Coordinates of C-alpha atoms and ligand atoms in Angstrom, one line a residue:
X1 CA 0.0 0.0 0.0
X2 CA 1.2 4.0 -0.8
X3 CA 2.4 6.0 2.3
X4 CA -0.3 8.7 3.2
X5 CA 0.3 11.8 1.6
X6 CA 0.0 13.4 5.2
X7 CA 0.7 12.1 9.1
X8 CA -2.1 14.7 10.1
X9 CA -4.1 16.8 8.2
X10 CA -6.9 19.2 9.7
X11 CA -10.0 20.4 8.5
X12 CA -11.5 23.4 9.4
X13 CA -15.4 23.6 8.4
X14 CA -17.3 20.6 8.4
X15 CA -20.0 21.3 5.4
X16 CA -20.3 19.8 2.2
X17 CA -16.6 20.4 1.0
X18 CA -15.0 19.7 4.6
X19 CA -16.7 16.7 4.9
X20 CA -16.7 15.6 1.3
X21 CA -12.5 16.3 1.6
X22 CA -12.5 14.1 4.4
X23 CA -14.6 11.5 3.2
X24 CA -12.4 11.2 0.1
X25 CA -9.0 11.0 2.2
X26 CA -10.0 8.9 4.4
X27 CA -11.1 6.1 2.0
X28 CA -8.7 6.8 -0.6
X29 CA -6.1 6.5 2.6
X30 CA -4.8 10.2 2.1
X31 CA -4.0 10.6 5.6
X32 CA -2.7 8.6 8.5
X33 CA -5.0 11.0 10.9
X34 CA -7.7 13.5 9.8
X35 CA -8.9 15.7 12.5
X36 CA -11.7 17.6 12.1
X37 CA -13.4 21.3 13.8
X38 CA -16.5 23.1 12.8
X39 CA -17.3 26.7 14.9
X40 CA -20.6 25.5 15.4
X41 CA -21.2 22.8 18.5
X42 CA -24.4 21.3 16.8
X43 CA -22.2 20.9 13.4
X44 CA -19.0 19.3 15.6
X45 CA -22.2 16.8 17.0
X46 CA -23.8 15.5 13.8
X47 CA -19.7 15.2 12.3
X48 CA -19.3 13.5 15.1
X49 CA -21.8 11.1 15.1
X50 CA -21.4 10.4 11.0
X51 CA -18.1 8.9 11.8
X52 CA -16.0 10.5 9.0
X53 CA -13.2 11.9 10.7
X54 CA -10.6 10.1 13.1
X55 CA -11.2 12.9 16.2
X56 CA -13.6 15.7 16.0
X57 CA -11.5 18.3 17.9
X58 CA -13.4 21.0 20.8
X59 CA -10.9 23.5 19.3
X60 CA -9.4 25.1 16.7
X61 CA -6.6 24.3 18.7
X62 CA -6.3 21.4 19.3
X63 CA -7.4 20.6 15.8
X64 CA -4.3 22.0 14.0
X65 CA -1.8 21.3 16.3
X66 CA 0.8 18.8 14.9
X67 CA -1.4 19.3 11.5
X68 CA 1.0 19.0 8.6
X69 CA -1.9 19.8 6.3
X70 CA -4.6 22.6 7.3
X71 CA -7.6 23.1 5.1
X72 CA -10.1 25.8 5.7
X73 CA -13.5 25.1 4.4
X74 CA -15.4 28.2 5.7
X75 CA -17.2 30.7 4.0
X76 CA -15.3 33.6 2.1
X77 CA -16.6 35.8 4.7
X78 CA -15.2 33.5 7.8
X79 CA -11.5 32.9 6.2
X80 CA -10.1 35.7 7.8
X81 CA -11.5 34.9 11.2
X82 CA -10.4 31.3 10.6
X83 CA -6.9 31.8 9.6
X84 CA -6.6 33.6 12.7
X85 CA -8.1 31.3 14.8
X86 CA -5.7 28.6 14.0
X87 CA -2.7 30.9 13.2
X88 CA -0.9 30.9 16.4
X89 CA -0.9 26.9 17.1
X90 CA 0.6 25.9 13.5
X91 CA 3.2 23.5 13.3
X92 CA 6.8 24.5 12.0
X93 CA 6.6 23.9 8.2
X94 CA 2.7 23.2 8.1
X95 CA 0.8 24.1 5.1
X96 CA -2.5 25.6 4.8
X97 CA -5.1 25.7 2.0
X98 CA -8.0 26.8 1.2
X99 CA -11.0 25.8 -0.8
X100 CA -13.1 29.3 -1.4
X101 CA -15.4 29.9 -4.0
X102 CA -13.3 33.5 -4.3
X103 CA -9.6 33.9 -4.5
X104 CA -8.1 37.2 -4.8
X105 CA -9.9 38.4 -1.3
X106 CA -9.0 35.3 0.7
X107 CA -5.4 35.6 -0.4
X108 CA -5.1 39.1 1.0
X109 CA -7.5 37.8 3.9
X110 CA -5.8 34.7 5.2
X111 CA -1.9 35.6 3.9
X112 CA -1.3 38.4 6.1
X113 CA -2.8 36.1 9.2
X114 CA -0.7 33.5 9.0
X115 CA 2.8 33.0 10.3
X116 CA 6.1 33.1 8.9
X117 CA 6.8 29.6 9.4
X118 CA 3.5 28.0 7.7
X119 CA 3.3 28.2 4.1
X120 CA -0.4 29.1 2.2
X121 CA -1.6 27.4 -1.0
X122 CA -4.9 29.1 -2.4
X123 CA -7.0 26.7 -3.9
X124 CA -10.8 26.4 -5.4
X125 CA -12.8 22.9 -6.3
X126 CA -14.9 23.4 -8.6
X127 CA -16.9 20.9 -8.0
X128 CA -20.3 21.7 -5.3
X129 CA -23.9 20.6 -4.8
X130 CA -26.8 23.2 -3.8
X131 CA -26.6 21.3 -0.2
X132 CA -24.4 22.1 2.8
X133 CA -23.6 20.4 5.8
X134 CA -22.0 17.7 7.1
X135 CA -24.3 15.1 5.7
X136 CA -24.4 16.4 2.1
X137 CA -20.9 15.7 1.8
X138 CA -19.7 12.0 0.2
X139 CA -16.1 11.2 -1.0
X140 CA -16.2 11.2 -4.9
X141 CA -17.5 14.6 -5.1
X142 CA -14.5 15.9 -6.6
X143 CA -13.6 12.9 -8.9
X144 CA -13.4 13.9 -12.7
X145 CA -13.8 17.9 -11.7
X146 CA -11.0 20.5 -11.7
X147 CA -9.6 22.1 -9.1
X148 CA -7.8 25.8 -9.3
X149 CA -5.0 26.3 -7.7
X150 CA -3.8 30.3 -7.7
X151 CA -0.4 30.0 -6.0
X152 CA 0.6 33.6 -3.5
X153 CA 3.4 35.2 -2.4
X154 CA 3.1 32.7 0.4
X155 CA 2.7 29.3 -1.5
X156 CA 6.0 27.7 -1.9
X157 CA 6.9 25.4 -4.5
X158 CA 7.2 22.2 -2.0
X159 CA 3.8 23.3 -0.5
X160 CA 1.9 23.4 -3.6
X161 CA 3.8 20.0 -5.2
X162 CA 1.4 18.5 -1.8
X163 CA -1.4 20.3 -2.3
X164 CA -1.6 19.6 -6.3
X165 CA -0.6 16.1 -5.3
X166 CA -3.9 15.8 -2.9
X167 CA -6.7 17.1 -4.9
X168 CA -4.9 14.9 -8.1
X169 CA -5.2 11.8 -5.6
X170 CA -9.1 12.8 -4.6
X171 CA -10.0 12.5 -8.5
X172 CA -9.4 16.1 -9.4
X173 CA -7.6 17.7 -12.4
X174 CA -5.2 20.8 -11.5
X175 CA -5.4 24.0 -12.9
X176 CA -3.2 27.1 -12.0
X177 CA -3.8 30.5 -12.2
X178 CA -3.4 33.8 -10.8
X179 CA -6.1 34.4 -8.1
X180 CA -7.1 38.0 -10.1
X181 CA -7.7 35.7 -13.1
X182 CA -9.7 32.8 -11.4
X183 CA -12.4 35.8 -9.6
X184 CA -13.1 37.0 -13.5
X185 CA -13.2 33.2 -14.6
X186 CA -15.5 31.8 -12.0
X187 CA -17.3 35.1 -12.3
X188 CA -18.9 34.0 -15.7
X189 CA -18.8 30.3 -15.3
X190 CA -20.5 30.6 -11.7
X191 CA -21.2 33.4 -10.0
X192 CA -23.0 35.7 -12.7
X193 CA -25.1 32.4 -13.2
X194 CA -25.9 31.8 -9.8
X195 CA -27.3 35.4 -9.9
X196 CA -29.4 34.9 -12.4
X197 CA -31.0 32.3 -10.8
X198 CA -31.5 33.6 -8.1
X199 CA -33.1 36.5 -9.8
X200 CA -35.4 35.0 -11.8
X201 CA -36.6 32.5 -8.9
X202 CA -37.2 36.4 -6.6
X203 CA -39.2 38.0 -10.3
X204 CA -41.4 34.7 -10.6
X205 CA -42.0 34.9 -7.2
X206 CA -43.5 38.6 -7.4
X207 CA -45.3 38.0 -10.5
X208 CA -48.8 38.9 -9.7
X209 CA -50.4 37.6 -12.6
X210 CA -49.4 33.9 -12.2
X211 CA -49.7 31.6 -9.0
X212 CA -47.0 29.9 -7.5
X213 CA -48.5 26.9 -8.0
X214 CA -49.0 27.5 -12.1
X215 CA -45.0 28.3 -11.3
X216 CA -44.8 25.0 -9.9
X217 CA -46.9 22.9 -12.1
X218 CA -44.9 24.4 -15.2
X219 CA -41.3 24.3 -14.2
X220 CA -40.2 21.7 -16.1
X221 CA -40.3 24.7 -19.0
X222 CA -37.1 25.6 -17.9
X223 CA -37.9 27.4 -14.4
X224 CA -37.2 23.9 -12.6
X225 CA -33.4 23.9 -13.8
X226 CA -32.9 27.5 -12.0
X227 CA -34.7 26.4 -8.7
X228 CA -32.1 24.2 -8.1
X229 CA -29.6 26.6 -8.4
X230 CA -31.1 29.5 -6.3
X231 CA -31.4 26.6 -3.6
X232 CA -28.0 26.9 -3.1
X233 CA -26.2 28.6 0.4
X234 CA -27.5 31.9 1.1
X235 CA -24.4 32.3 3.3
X236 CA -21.5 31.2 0.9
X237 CA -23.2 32.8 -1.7
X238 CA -23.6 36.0 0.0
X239 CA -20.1 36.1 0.8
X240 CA -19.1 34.8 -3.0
X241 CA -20.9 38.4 -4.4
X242 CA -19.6 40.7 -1.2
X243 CA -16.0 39.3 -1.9
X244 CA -15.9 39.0 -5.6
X245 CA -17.3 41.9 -6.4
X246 CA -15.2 44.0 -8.9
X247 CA -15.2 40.7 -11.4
X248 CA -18.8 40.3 -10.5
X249 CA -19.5 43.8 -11.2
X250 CA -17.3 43.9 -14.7
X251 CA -19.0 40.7 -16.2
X252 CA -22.4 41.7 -14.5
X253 CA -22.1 45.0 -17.1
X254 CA -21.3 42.6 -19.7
X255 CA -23.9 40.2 -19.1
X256 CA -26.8 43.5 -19.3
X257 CA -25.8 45.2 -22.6
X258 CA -26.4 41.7 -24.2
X259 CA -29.4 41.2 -22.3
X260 CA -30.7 44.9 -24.0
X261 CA -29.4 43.6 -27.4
X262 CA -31.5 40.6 -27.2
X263 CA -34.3 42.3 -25.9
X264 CA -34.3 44.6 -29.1
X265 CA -34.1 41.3 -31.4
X266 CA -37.6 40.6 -30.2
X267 CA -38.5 44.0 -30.2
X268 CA -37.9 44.1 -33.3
X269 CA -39.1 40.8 -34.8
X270 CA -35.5 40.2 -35.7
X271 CA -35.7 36.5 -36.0
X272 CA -32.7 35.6 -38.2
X273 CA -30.1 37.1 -35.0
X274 CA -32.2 35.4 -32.6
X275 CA -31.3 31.9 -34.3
X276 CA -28.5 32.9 -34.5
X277 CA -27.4 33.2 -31.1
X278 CA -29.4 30.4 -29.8
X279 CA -27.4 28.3 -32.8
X280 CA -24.1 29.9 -31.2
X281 CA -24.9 29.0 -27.6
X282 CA -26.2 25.3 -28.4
X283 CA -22.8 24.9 -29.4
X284 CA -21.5 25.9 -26.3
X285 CA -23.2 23.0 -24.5
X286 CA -22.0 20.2 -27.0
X287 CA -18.5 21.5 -25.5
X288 CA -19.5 21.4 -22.2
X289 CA -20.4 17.5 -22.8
X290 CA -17.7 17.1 -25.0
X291 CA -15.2 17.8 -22.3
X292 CA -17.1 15.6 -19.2
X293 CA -18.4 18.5 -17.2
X294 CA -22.2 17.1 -17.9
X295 CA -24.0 14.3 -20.0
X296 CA -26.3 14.4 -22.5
X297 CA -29.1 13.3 -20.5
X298 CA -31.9 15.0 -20.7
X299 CA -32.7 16.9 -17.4
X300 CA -29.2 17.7 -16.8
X301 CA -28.1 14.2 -16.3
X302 CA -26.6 15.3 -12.8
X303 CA -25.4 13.1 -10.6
X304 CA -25.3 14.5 -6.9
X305 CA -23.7 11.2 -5.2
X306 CA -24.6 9.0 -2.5
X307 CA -23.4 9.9 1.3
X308 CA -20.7 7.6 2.3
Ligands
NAP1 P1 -21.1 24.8 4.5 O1 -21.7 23.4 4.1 O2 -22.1 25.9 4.9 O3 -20.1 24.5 5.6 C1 -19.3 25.6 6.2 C2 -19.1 25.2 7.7 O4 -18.0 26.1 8.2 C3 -20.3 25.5 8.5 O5 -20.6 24.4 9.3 C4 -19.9 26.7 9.4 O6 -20.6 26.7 10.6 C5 -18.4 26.5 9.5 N1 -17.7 27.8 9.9 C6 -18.0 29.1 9.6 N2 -17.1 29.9 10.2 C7 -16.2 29.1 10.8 C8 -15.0 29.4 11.5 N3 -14.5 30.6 11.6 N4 -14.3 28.3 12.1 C9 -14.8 27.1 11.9 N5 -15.9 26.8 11.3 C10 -16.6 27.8 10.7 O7 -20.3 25.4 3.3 P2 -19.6 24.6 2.0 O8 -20.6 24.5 0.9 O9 -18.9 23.4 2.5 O10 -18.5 25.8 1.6 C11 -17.3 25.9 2.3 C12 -16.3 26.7 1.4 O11 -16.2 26.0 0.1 C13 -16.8 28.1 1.0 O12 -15.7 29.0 1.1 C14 -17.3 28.0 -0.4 O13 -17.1 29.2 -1.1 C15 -16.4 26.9 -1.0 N6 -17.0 26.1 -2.1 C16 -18.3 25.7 -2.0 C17 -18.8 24.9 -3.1 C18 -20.3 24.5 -3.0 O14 -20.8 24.1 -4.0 N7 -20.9 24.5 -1.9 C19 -18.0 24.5 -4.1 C20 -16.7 24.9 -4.1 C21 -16.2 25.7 -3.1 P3 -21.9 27.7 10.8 O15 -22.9 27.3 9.8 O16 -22.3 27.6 12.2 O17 -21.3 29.1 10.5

């Protein structure tokens, strides 16, 4: 059998991507000892009684001390206080990471907190569910996605050789790039989309005309795909749009103008540009399948795992 990757690693945030890291060390045999901490008591409880981590730790303490490994899985908002939290206990040479949704703002967040001795490797999965907690978590969630990693001032090259070397062994495929890069990417890949889903789930929910149960009834039109999405975290989400919000802003101005451009196709019974942008965007989807980030299915196709 391999040698673990890590003696100790320690996770920091027991949701869906705490939980789901653990899971997938643990059976994959990542690390001889995974301890795990949550700031919230009743989270620490249910970890504790799903069994997924070797020691649920009272403190932040006690759960990064003689850590090699540290990986904060917080919301954007609660990196900084995290990074503090566990700053002054970190072992000589330890590494931490991170796996927020943002990266430019948790780099200046969490750098500056940590000491001279530990080293910092930004990094994202991109790879999620629209559940959180403990028990949505299960270990292949991040088999056959990508992971970003957007090395800092503070990421040596020994530190991210492990880090890489960890999210390749959990099923992931490593990208890097600069953390300013990564906000503007994920910006249009996730977090403008997000927006609009949540928008349109607030407008249909105004609309006085038609009953939420006509919306409900009918979703399968295409409203039923967005509901899913606007399910998603109000917290990490909140925190994705207060801390990203320069590239959110930029691609959000983007996003409008062709909006009004469409709008004045149908205004104007302009049915040949229509068709032509739909034809344009269909063939962004055949790439999305092409390259294994969905199926064809119809309905999405998504698979959303089972708990183990
Ligand atoms: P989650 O399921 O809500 O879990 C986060 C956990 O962290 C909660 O139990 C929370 O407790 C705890 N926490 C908050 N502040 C803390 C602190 N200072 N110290 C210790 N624990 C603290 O969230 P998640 O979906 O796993 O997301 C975690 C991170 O992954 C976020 O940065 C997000 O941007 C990123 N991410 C998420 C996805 C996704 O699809 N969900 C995908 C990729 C990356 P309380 O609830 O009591 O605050």
């Amino acid at each position: 059998m391999m040698e673990p990757l890590f003696d100790k690693v320690a996770v920091i945030g027991l949701g869906l991507i705490g939980s789901s890291m653990v899971r997938g060390m643990k059976k994959r045999d990542l690390a001889a000892t995974v301890t795990g901490f949550d700031g919230s008591a009743e989270v620490r409880a249910r970890a504790d009684v799903l069994q997924f981590c070797d020691v649920i730790a009272e403190t932040a303490e006690d759960a990064v001390t003689g850590a090699q490994l540290v990986i904060l899985a917080v919301p954007v908002g609660a990196m900084a206080a995290a990074a503090q939290s566990i700053a002054p206990y970190l072992a000589d040479g330890a590494i931490v990471t991170d796996v927020g949704s943002v990266k430019a703002a948790v780099v200046r967040n969490v750098a500056s907190a940590l000491p001279e001795h530990a080293s910092f490797v930004p990094g994202h999965p991109v790879a999620g569910t629209e559940y959180s907690g403990p028990e949505a978590g299960f270990a292949e969630l991040f088999a056959g996605r990508w992971c970003v990693i957007t090395p800092c001032e503070r990421s040596t090259d020994a530190s991210v050789e492990k880090v890489v070397a960890l999210w390749t062994a959990l099923g992931s495929t490593v990208e890097t790039m600069t953390p300013e890069h990564h906000d503007i990417v994920l910006a249009i890949t996730s977090h403008i989309p997000h927006l609009i889903a949540y928008n349109i789930v607030g407008t249909a929910a105004d609309l006085e005309d038609v009953t939420q149960s006509e919306v409900i009834k009918f979703s399968a039109g295409g409203f039923r795909d967005f509901t899913r999405i606007a399910a998603s975290d109000p917290v990490m989400w909140r925190d994705v749009f207060l801390n990203n919000k320069d590239a959110v802003l930029e691609v959000l101005g983007r996003f409008s103008e062709d909006l009004a451009a469409l709008q004045r196709m149908i205004r104007w019974d302009d049915g040949k540009s229509l068709e032509d942008h739909f034809s344009r965007t269909r063939a962004i989807r055949r790439g999305v399948i092409d390259a294994g980030q969905d199926t064809a299915d119809p309905d999405f196709g998504r698979y959303h795992g089972d708990s183990d």
